[in-house]
XYZ file of C-alpha atoms in Angstrom:
723
model
C 49.461 86.597 106.585
C 46.173 88.500 106.777
C 44.668 89.369 110.147
C 45.102 87.688 113.506
C 42.540 87.570 116.283
C 43.930 88.901 119.542
C 42.877 85.800 121.453
C 44.945 83.688 119.027
C 47.911 86.005 119.417
C 47.725 85.927 123.183
C 47.283 82.171 123.199
C 50.416 81.722 121.076
C 52.369 84.089 123.309
C 51.234 82.362 126.469
C 51.859 78.834 125.157
C 55.212 79.341 123.458
C 56.774 82.264 125.299
C 55.498 82.252 128.876
C 56.989 79.663 131.229
C 54.681 77.593 133.402
C 54.479 79.128 136.869
C 53.812 77.287 140.110
C 52.404 80.014 142.339
C 54.272 80.220 145.607
C 52.268 79.990 148.840
C 55.348 80.965 150.873
C 56.850 84.068 149.284
C 55.722 87.075 151.322
C 54.545 90.330 149.814
C 57.594 92.647 149.756
C 57.846 95.596 152.109
C 58.646 97.969 149.226
C 55.296 98.877 147.708
C 56.581 99.126 144.089
C 57.614 95.462 144.364
C 54.138 94.322 145.445
C 52.843 94.495 141.876
C 55.708 92.346 140.646
C 54.994 89.896 143.462
C 51.407 89.700 142.226
C 52.415 89.152 138.607
C 54.799 86.391 139.601
C 52.513 84.531 141.986
C 49.126 85.228 140.409
C 49.965 84.536 136.778
C 47.230 83.865 134.179
C 45.814 80.393 133.638
C 47.965 79.394 130.593
C 51.156 79.836 132.598
C 49.975 78.258 135.847
C 50.416 74.860 137.428
C 48.866 73.522 140.608
C 45.357 74.997 140.244
C 42.258 73.158 141.420
C 41.234 70.746 138.604
C 37.617 71.988 138.645
C 38.845 75.552 138.186
C 41.167 74.597 135.335
C 38.298 72.857 133.562
C 35.988 75.838 134.091
C 38.531 78.353 132.809
C 39.257 76.266 129.712
C 35.912 77.117 128.131
C 34.643 80.467 129.431
C 31.573 82.154 128.010
C 30.531 85.782 128.134
C 27.113 87.294 128.878
C 26.405 90.970 128.234
C 24.136 93.030 130.472
C 22.966 96.562 129.638
C 20.042 98.349 131.299
C 19.402 100.145 128.001
C 19.001 96.913 126.088
C 21.073 93.939 125.038
C 21.345 90.274 125.789
C 19.974 90.959 129.277
C 18.734 94.184 130.871
C 19.236 93.134 134.482
C 21.944 91.341 136.354
C 19.343 89.118 137.990
C 18.094 87.898 134.596
C 21.647 87.167 133.480
C 22.281 85.095 136.594
C 19.052 83.163 136.139
C 20.289 82.076 132.706
C 23.234 80.233 134.255
C 22.366 76.597 134.967
C 22.719 75.114 138.428
C 25.893 73.079 138.944
C 27.543 75.236 136.300
C 31.015 73.956 135.360
C 32.210 76.779 133.071
C 33.530 80.238 133.825
C 30.741 82.697 133.017
C 31.869 86.296 132.595
C 28.991 88.746 132.959
C 30.080 91.997 131.339
C 28.147 94.880 132.843
C 27.698 97.999 130.735
C 28.143 101.333 132.537
C 25.111 102.526 134.465
C 23.197 102.025 137.699
C 21.666 98.638 138.455
C 18.974 98.951 141.157
C 18.756 95.324 142.126
C 19.162 93.063 145.139
C 21.273 90.245 143.759
C 22.022 86.812 145.169
C 24.362 84.344 143.481
C 23.216 80.892 144.498
C 25.637 78.355 145.955
C 24.938 76.022 143.041
C 26.243 78.547 140.492
C 30.047 78.686 140.849
C 32.658 80.176 138.477
C 30.883 83.517 137.941
C 32.651 86.789 137.152
C 31.026 90.233 137.310
C 33.063 92.595 135.174
C 32.755 96.315 134.567
C 34.617 98.891 132.545
C 37.366 100.538 134.667
C 36.716 103.894 132.991
C 32.960 103.790 133.652
C 32.352 101.406 136.520
C 28.812 100.050 136.805
C 26.991 100.615 140.102
C 24.964 97.886 141.794
C 22.789 99.471 144.472
C 19.864 98.655 146.734
C 18.435 99.947 150.035
C 17.870 96.776 152.046
C 18.152 96.971 155.828
C 18.383 94.541 158.725
C 14.839 95.484 159.731
C 13.572 94.185 156.376
C 15.818 91.183 155.674
C 17.958 90.531 158.715
C 21.494 91.913 158.937
C 23.470 89.544 156.695
C 20.660 89.233 154.161
C 20.272 93.001 153.736
C 23.201 93.116 151.305
C 22.805 94.524 147.801
C 25.036 91.672 146.580
C 25.138 88.261 148.260
C 27.580 85.627 146.960
C 27.059 82.085 148.199
C 28.938 80.323 145.397
C 32.622 79.437 145.055
C 35.253 80.739 142.620
C 33.584 84.143 142.268
C 35.418 87.145 140.787
C 34.387 90.799 140.613
C 36.298 93.395 138.626
C 35.705 97.141 138.249
C 32.312 97.349 139.932
C 30.812 99.596 142.615
C 28.503 98.010 145.178
C 26.366 100.250 147.386
C 23.664 100.095 149.979
C 21.750 103.341 149.667
C 19.801 102.979 152.922
C 20.249 105.997 155.205
C 22.965 106.115 157.826
C 21.894 104.522 161.135
C 21.017 107.242 163.636
C 21.094 105.136 166.776
C 17.318 105.309 167.109
C 16.019 103.101 164.306
C 16.182 99.384 165.003
C 17.611 97.211 162.276
C 19.303 100.095 160.461
C 22.351 98.036 159.513
C 22.589 97.875 155.735
C 25.199 95.779 153.928
C 26.674 96.512 150.529
C 27.975 92.965 150.084
C 28.098 89.615 151.798
C 30.640 87.084 150.553
C 30.050 83.572 151.907
C 31.489 81.538 149.038
C 34.994 80.120 149.035
C 37.881 81.203 146.775
C 36.614 84.646 145.777
C 38.616 87.583 144.382
C 37.786 91.277 144.032
C 39.816 93.640 141.855
C 39.366 97.413 141.716
C 35.951 97.265 143.384
C 34.330 99.842 145.660
C 31.977 99.129 148.539
C 29.883 101.943 150.032
C 27.752 101.761 153.153
C 27.665 102.779 156.792
C 27.396 100.161 159.571
C 28.350 96.638 158.400
C 29.256 97.631 154.818
C 31.039 94.368 153.960
C 30.199 91.022 155.488
C 33.388 89.046 154.821
C 31.577 86.025 156.080
C 33.274 82.702 155.330
C 35.876 81.250 152.979
C 39.179 82.360 151.447
C 39.041 85.781 149.785
C 41.382 88.252 148.097
C 40.805 91.989 147.648
C 43.211 94.100 145.571
C 43.109 97.813 144.690
C 39.714 98.183 146.349
C 37.951 100.883 148.379
C 35.766 100.131 151.401
C 33.778 102.846 153.164
C 31.715 102.705 156.345
C 31.224 103.737 159.935
C 31.046 100.895 162.461
C 32.230 97.296 161.959
C 32.334 98.012 158.247
C 34.311 94.817 157.586
C 32.998 91.952 159.676
C 32.583 88.174 159.667
C 34.607 84.958 159.823
C 36.350 85.100 156.445
C 40.005 84.287 155.832
C 40.947 87.248 153.698
C 43.844 89.235 152.368
C 43.336 92.891 151.486
C 46.147 94.261 149.318
C 46.583 97.933 148.435
C 43.043 98.736 149.566
C 41.753 102.005 151.022
C 39.747 101.737 154.248
C 37.762 104.946 154.665
C 35.732 105.700 157.789
C 32.934 108.263 157.517
C 30.678 109.974 160.028
C 31.383 111.513 163.408
C 30.452 108.805 165.921
C 32.376 105.715 167.003
C 34.160 104.351 163.968
C 35.555 100.826 163.826
C 37.009 99.225 160.712
C 36.957 95.509 161.533
C 34.948 93.118 163.667
C 36.439 89.779 162.814
C 34.276 87.048 164.311
C 36.732 84.353 165.337
C 35.237 82.223 168.094
C 38.124 79.942 169.053
C 41.891 79.621 168.841
C 41.453 76.645 166.499
C 39.778 78.705 163.773
C 42.039 79.430 160.805
C 40.200 82.593 159.761
C 41.313 86.212 160.018
C 41.877 89.447 158.107
C 45.243 90.563 156.752
C 45.582 94.148 155.505
C 48.790 94.650 153.506
C 49.975 97.921 151.912
C 46.580 99.389 152.687
C 45.677 102.958 153.617
C 43.464 104.035 156.517
C 41.691 107.354 155.963
C 38.468 109.002 157.069
C 36.517 111.941 158.442
C 37.087 113.366 161.893
C 39.258 111.283 164.176
C 39.329 108.369 166.592
C 39.095 105.516 164.080
C 39.647 102.105 165.673
C 41.397 99.379 163.689
C 39.135 96.711 165.116
C 37.096 95.400 168.037
C 36.301 92.042 169.621
C 32.760 91.340 168.457
C 33.539 87.699 169.250
C 36.132 86.135 171.539
C 39.001 85.341 169.131
C 39.304 87.995 166.408
C 42.456 87.786 164.294
C 43.450 90.955 162.415
C 46.876 92.054 161.158
C 47.889 95.310 159.493
C 51.253 95.208 157.675
C 53.067 97.922 155.714
C 49.872 99.970 156.013
C 49.703 103.756 155.967
C 47.683 105.060 158.892
C 46.634 108.682 158.894
C 46.371 110.790 162.041
C 42.670 109.906 162.222
C 43.505 106.516 163.754
C 42.874 106.437 167.499
C 46.222 106.362 169.372
C 45.049 103.237 171.249
C 44.624 101.521 167.899
C 42.055 98.939 168.936
C 38.784 99.378 170.809
C 38.856 98.281 174.445
C 37.269 94.885 175.004
C 33.912 94.889 176.770
C 34.683 91.374 177.989
C 37.947 91.494 179.941
C 38.690 87.845 179.154
C 39.037 88.783 175.485
C 42.266 90.637 176.331
C 43.942 87.225 176.347
C 42.249 85.780 173.273
C 42.322 88.535 170.650
C 45.103 88.584 168.040
C 45.689 92.163 166.923
C 48.957 92.637 165.045
C 50.712 95.590 163.449
C 53.911 95.183 161.442
C 56.007 97.956 159.922
C 53.082 100.290 159.359
C 53.663 103.970 158.554
C 52.083 107.370 159.084
C 51.150 109.375 162.197
C 48.438 106.885 163.150
C 50.885 103.978 163.291
C 52.703 105.036 166.440
C 52.416 102.219 168.966
C 53.359 104.024 172.203
C 49.732 104.351 173.356
C 48.365 101.122 171.891
C 46.176 98.904 174.059
C 48.330 96.360 175.897
C 46.794 93.403 174.045
C 48.228 94.569 170.708
C 50.521 91.801 169.425
C 54.227 92.521 169.006
C 54.778 90.347 165.924
C 58.172 89.701 164.374
C 59.079 89.020 160.755
C 58.548 85.267 160.936
C 55.096 85.663 162.432
C 54.143 88.460 160.048
C 55.138 86.411 157.005
C 52.252 84.008 157.649
C 49.872 86.871 156.885
C 51.889 88.166 153.908
C 51.830 85.130 151.625
C 49.283 83.426 149.409
C 49.396 80.496 151.788
C 47.240 82.479 154.209
C 44.319 82.160 151.788
C 45.560 78.972 150.066
C 45.813 81.143 146.980
C 48.191 79.127 144.824
C 45.438 76.636 144.025
C 42.710 79.080 142.992
C 43.687 82.759 142.731
C 43.818 84.108 139.171
C 44.247 87.651 137.862
C 41.193 89.456 136.493
C 40.175 88.749 132.899
C 40.651 91.384 130.198
C 38.274 92.825 127.653
C 38.351 91.439 124.111
C 39.920 93.765 121.589
C 38.563 92.312 118.328
C 40.905 91.895 115.349
C 44.256 93.543 114.724
C 46.644 93.469 111.823
C 50.159 91.983 111.951
C 51.618 95.481 111.842
C 49.788 96.334 115.058
C 50.999 93.062 116.564
C 54.551 94.179 115.818
C 53.807 97.547 117.370
C 52.494 95.876 120.533
C 55.551 93.676 120.819
C 57.924 96.580 120.253
C 56.240 99.335 122.222
C 53.466 98.090 124.469
C 55.239 95.264 126.255
C 56.359 96.725 129.567
C 59.742 98.390 129.853
C 61.259 97.785 133.274
C 63.163 100.608 134.881
C 65.441 99.007 137.449
C 65.616 100.898 140.707
C 68.863 101.751 142.468
C 67.043 102.228 145.776
C 65.094 98.998 146.491
C 67.087 97.039 149.100
C 67.677 93.309 148.915
C 65.052 91.774 151.233
C 66.030 90.240 154.538
C 64.040 87.105 153.723
C 66.217 84.899 151.529
C 63.210 83.464 149.702
C 62.468 86.932 148.330
C 65.853 87.299 146.597
C 64.748 85.783 143.261
C 61.806 88.173 143.111
C 64.015 91.170 143.946
C 66.469 90.099 141.257
C 63.765 89.545 138.629
C 62.284 92.952 139.368
C 65.506 94.947 139.379
C 67.673 92.961 136.959
C 65.193 92.294 134.175
C 66.441 91.114 130.765
C 67.477 93.454 127.984
C 64.175 93.005 126.137
C 62.470 94.820 129.017
C 65.201 97.381 129.598
C 65.689 98.959 126.173
C 66.253 102.673 126.439
C 67.026 102.580 130.172
C 70.602 101.239 130.059
C 73.866 103.015 129.327
C 73.610 103.958 125.623
C 76.754 102.046 124.675
C 75.505 98.923 126.436
C 72.042 99.322 124.925
C 73.561 99.398 121.448
C 75.855 96.443 122.161
C 73.036 94.241 123.474
C 70.951 95.029 120.402
C 73.648 93.478 118.192
C 74.704 90.265 119.892
C 77.225 87.869 118.363
C 77.711 84.272 119.500
C 81.106 82.581 119.197
C 81.607 78.927 120.127
C 84.648 77.226 121.635
C 85.270 73.494 121.915
C 88.686 71.930 122.443
C 87.518 68.819 120.595
C 86.575 70.748 117.468
C 83.268 71.348 115.768
C 83.135 74.967 116.979
C 84.435 78.354 115.836
C 87.574 78.007 117.958
C 89.441 75.438 120.057
C 90.736 77.820 122.722
C 89.400 80.793 124.669
C 92.383 82.913 123.706
C 91.714 82.365 120.018
C 88.088 83.385 120.464
C 89.034 86.569 122.303
C 91.674 87.493 119.718
C 88.974 87.289 117.047
C 87.105 90.176 118.660
C 88.165 93.477 117.066
C 89.717 96.234 119.147
C 87.075 98.869 119.762
C 84.326 96.223 119.719
C 80.810 97.657 120.099
C 78.742 94.463 120.118
C 77.973 91.963 122.839
C 80.090 88.894 122.063
C 78.934 85.752 123.839
C 81.653 83.105 123.887
C 79.898 79.783 124.476
C 82.298 77.295 125.998
C 81.775 73.575 125.639
C 82.355 71.597 128.850
C 85.951 70.660 129.541
C 89.196 71.853 131.147
C 90.828 74.822 129.408
C 94.432 75.151 130.532
C 95.075 78.732 129.463
C 96.159 82.048 130.929
C 93.573 84.441 129.547
C 93.537 88.236 129.383
C 90.588 90.265 128.085
C 92.210 93.596 127.261
C 90.680 97.023 127.709
C 89.939 97.477 123.990
C 87.511 94.542 123.923
C 84.440 95.417 125.995
C 81.056 93.631 126.023
C 82.518 90.113 126.298
C 80.622 87.227 127.928
C 82.177 83.873 128.837
C 79.317 81.409 129.070
C 79.559 77.852 130.335
C 76.872 75.219 130.218
C 74.813 75.057 133.437
C 75.335 71.863 135.387
C 78.522 70.893 133.561
C 82.212 71.342 134.358
C 83.646 74.197 132.322
C 87.021 74.891 133.925
C 89.574 77.579 133.118
C 92.836 76.793 134.896
C 96.482 77.867 135.009
C 99.380 77.792 137.479
C 100.876 81.278 137.424
C 102.526 82.658 140.576
C 103.747 85.995 141.860
C 107.321 84.792 141.445
C 106.736 84.332 137.709
C 104.437 87.224 136.815
C 104.057 89.499 139.831
C 101.103 89.102 142.203
C 98.219 90.702 140.285
C 99.499 89.446 136.913
C 99.592 85.824 138.097
C 95.838 85.412 137.595
C 94.456 82.671 135.366
C 91.859 85.160 134.091
C 92.517 88.905 133.898
C 89.752 91.266 132.754
C 90.640 94.841 131.830
C 87.598 95.587 129.727
C 84.218 97.008 130.748
C 80.795 95.342 130.603
C 82.244 91.863 131.097
C 80.081 88.931 132.143
C 80.781 85.334 133.120
C 78.317 82.578 133.936
C 78.636 78.906 134.889
C 82.450 78.834 134.973
C 85.067 77.372 137.308
C 88.269 79.426 137.459
C 91.310 77.980 139.185
C 94.910 78.661 139.918
C 96.470 75.244 140.442
C 99.739 76.463 141.953
C 100.437 74.847 145.329
C 99.558 76.500 148.619
C 102.323 79.073 149.290
C 104.745 78.613 152.130
C 105.199 81.542 154.562
C 107.564 84.161 153.169
C 107.530 82.817 149.625
C 106.312 84.616 146.545
C 103.728 81.928 146.063
C 100.648 84.127 145.737
C 98.618 82.763 142.851
C 95.409 84.447 141.685
C 92.467 82.749 140.044
C 91.062 86.035 138.693
C 91.739 89.735 138.576
C 88.875 92.018 137.576
C 89.923 95.576 136.673
C 87.179 96.494 134.252
C 84.071 98.432 135.221
C 80.523 96.999 135.177
C 81.272 93.283 135.448
C 78.887 90.534 136.556
C 79.546 86.928 137.583
C 76.780 84.331 137.893
C 77.229 80.824 139.313
C 81.006 80.999 139.043
C 83.521 79.261 141.317
C 86.993 80.634 142.096
C 89.683 78.376 143.558
C 93.058 79.368 144.938
C 94.914 79.881 148.188
C 96.404 83.285 149.019
C 94.884 86.137 146.959
C 92.383 83.982 145.039
C 90.324 86.899 143.703
C 91.705 90.338 143.002
C 88.536 92.446 143.003
C 90.687 95.308 141.896
C 88.727 98.240 140.527
C 85.273 99.122 139.184
C 81.655 98.189 139.927
C 81.076 94.439 140.116
C 78.281 91.997 140.957
C 78.662 88.362 142.073
C 75.610 86.121 142.490
C 75.374 82.445 143.462
C 79.153 82.099 143.399
C 81.768 80.158 145.390
C 85.135 81.616 146.434
C 87.807 79.535 148.147
C 91.140 80.552 149.603
C 93.358 80.982 152.627
C 94.656 84.513 153.190
C 93.285 87.775 151.739
C 91.403 85.646 149.253
C 89.265 88.599 148.171
C 91.324 91.778 147.907
C 91.545 95.074 146.044
C 89.650 98.353 145.627
C 86.534 97.239 143.799
C 83.020 98.468 144.594
C 81.319 95.098 144.662
C 78.122 93.403 145.756
C 78.321 89.682 146.564
C 74.873 88.081 146.763
C 74.154 84.530 147.918
C 77.823 83.576 147.595
C 79.745 81.001 149.625
C 83.077 82.077 151.118
C 85.125 79.011 152.025
C 88.458 79.191 153.856
C 90.839 76.248 153.551
C 94.120 75.330 155.214
C 95.111 75.492 158.856
C 97.165 78.686 159.195
C 96.145 82.325 159.450
C 93.066 82.812 157.282
C 91.462 86.084 156.285
C 88.628 86.516 153.805
C 88.989 90.163 152.744
C 91.722 92.740 152.367
C 89.758 95.624 150.900
C 92.245 98.352 150.050
C 90.421 101.674 150.143
C 92.938 104.391 151.057
C 90.794 107.400 151.993
C 87.289 108.411 153.061
C 86.702 109.994 149.663
C 87.047 106.707 147.760
C 83.666 105.278 146.735
C 84.488 101.590 146.899
C 84.075 98.649 149.234
C 82.720 95.109 149.488
C 79.229 94.195 150.600
C 78.304 90.562 151.254
C 74.550 89.914 151.384
C 72.890 86.575 152.151
C 76.276 84.889 151.911
C 77.593 81.909 153.869
C 80.992 81.571 155.530
C 82.391 78.065 155.880
C 85.795 76.482 156.117
C 88.125 73.999 157.693
C 89.329 74.435 161.248
C 88.526 77.648 163.129
C 89.708 81.227 163.530
C 88.744 82.664 160.151
C 88.787 86.488 160.099
C 86.187 88.425 158.123
C 88.776 90.964 156.991
C 91.908 92.942 157.739
C 93.244 96.433 157.116
C 95.748 95.934 154.314
C 95.289 99.646 153.615
C 94.074 102.443 155.874
C 90.349 102.738 155.018
C 88.887 99.320 154.172
C 85.101 99.211 153.848
C 83.424 95.807 154.228
C 79.832 94.960 155.202
C 78.273 91.581 155.902
C 74.456 91.572 155.956
C 71.987 88.690 156.453
C 75.001 86.374 156.227
C 75.303 82.957 157.824
C 78.525 82.630 159.807
C 79.444 79.159 160.975
C 81.565 78.431 164.049
C 84.754 78.626 161.968
C 84.632 82.457 162.234
C 86.982 83.928 164.847
C 84.966 85.376 167.774
C 86.772 88.724 167.352
C 85.467 88.860 163.782
C 88.104 91.111 162.275
C 91.874 90.872 162.449
C 93.557 93.319 164.784
C 95.086 96.313 163.015
C 98.888 96.417 162.910
C 98.622 100.189 162.652
C 96.532 101.360 165.625
C 95.560 104.543 163.767
C 93.487 102.349 161.462
C 91.135 101.619 164.373
C 89.532 104.979 163.572
C 89.507 104.665 159.783
C 88.306 101.150 159.042
C 84.630 100.551 158.269
C 83.699 97.018 159.272
C 79.960 96.431 159.488
C 77.748 93.486 160.359
C 73.966 93.613 160.078
C 71.498 90.902 161.067
C 73.918 88.077 160.452
C 73.253 84.731 162.066
C 74.868 81.454 163.036
C 77.349 80.667 165.827
C 80.059 82.805 164.212
C 77.908 85.958 164.193
C 77.864 86.587 167.947
C 79.006 90.118 168.718
C 80.173 89.850 172.324
C 83.881 89.409 171.549
C 84.121 91.482 168.364
C 86.959 94.001 168.040
C 85.802 97.408 169.339
C 86.020 99.087 165.945
C 83.325 96.863 164.427
C 80.615 99.216 163.173
C 77.185 99.096 164.781
C 75.177 99.779 161.625
C 71.426 100.357 161.797
C 68.749 99.820 159.160
C 69.200 103.240 157.579
C 72.975 102.998 157.498
C 73.050 99.535 155.961
C 70.422 100.291 153.331
C 72.827 101.808 150.726
C 74.896 98.606 150.840
C 71.820 96.505 150.019
C 70.782 98.233 146.810
C 71.903 98.285 143.194
C 72.847 101.904 143.774
C 75.941 100.708 145.580
C 77.310 99.454 142.254
C 75.293 101.841 140.017
C 73.612 98.693 138.773
C 70.380 100.037 137.262
C 72.281 101.311 134.211
C 74.321 98.231 133.384
C 73.482 95.063 135.318
C 71.732 92.406 133.223
C 70.909 88.741 133.925
C 73.050 86.067 132.267
C 72.107 84.837 128.785
C 70.814 81.321 128.274
C 73.311 78.750 127.066
């Protein structure tokens, strides 16, 4: 096979392996900082896997060219000469690779030269420096680097203005490091050093990531619409220090600065977050760490009293001793999640149509053996976290799931050893009642799996109705029942408690560990039981540990789902029943699952059967939806003494009984039940008439119920396989 050029390898990977991504202008940056990088990778994917970009940008990126600059000799010795070589009305991405060193130049990138990238080496970042001042050039033209063109990118460079610090005596001592006036510009791992007016973020949509900005007074100013992500804002000197002077002039302007997961540091104390240079500044700090150097008032008092009513200064879930809001100026905005999300998404800078990640350095030629090494060892291994909570915003669920429940190829070496070994040796078995497959029934397929099985066995079911009573016994772990998405793959039977006993009446019984099901409908077709009869009829009983169910539907009446024992995960499912239709002692997380009560008698969703405080089990329902026929549905009841059930971020329609939970027959249980509701919504979520033993859980108390740690998921939970 010879040798492969890296660019060819990457092109093949991107074209044939990477799915096309439509960047999302609405998904907010997650609150958990470790998830911010995954958010970036998902929404700012490389060109080959992107849709929806500006056509001019797509055309420019399709044929990039590289220019090398080195002060010691090369294609060009100065950055200015390299820029002069680019024709006006340029239509191609031009990457100017800057060798390490100091470039003493005052550089302007003309408006007629778009699609330019300045790129340095992250291990030896080049320094662009000059000593221009306002006295010489005027304030905004004093910058060492001025960018007037669109679609500019800078990566791994340091930009300085080496003029001395203003002393309050010299006129025109302002000295900018950079002025960015072009639209659709991105800066990655760049550093900007100056004093007053370091960075003129002047006009256009801009994105700064992993940067460092240093100054004294108004060291980020202008009318840009910009997002600063994971950027350090460092104030120096001992006089008045102000980070931002956003120059909004009217309420109609769409500009503003958004600082997300940033860090405010500095010398001395009394740093102000911003001031009203103009009448309508708009500045928001979110999830930002503020050291004790931040002035307790937060924002500088307005010299013009009328500006108190026109400024927009927001702080949202910031941290650190400087984030305390008790002494903030009264015109600080009290923004909620919905308002904050506007400043936390790519939509704020219209980023889905233009923002791309930074380019990489070419690596020359590599042999196929090194390619294999890269695939095996360099591709990132994802370590799922047991501590990252499911976000409150429903739109963020897919990102949380992708981050924490990555596929096996990215999890090797981090899973339970037995599961790791099983996933490395997958077997696929097919079932089709009409023939043309390995087996005609599910039972036959399961019987073919040897006792003591150590391999993942994926049983692919053709669409159809399988009338079988199926048991997966304890000696056959690592079994997956996989239906075809969008089709009707139904497992059904009509067993009842009178025939088999309650828990043995289930259509599907799973005793084994590491079970998975996806895209299945499981039914018990026995009729709705009459009061006093032994008509309980289960759709499924899950007794095995470490089981996951994706896009599965469970139909029955009383006791539909026996969530009996072990750690379990249900996602995008549907569960229907009448009374106690989810019951047992499982430790289970139900995510984005619909709970639908039918019939017109007494209806109760859960009968969780924990029997002591020492038992580590319970049900948590997150981003679920409760619907049904009629009214008066109870969220749960105390079948046993210590049930533990939490509903979080769940939509409750008017069918839910105003009291929420069924009254305990045994009054002693009032002190032992754990019934929690957290930030649920809908007409059935109102708390006024809830039973008095409903738990008032706060953010810290609910957090363990919102993480994979609740089901020990980081060691076993995997996404479903493709059909």
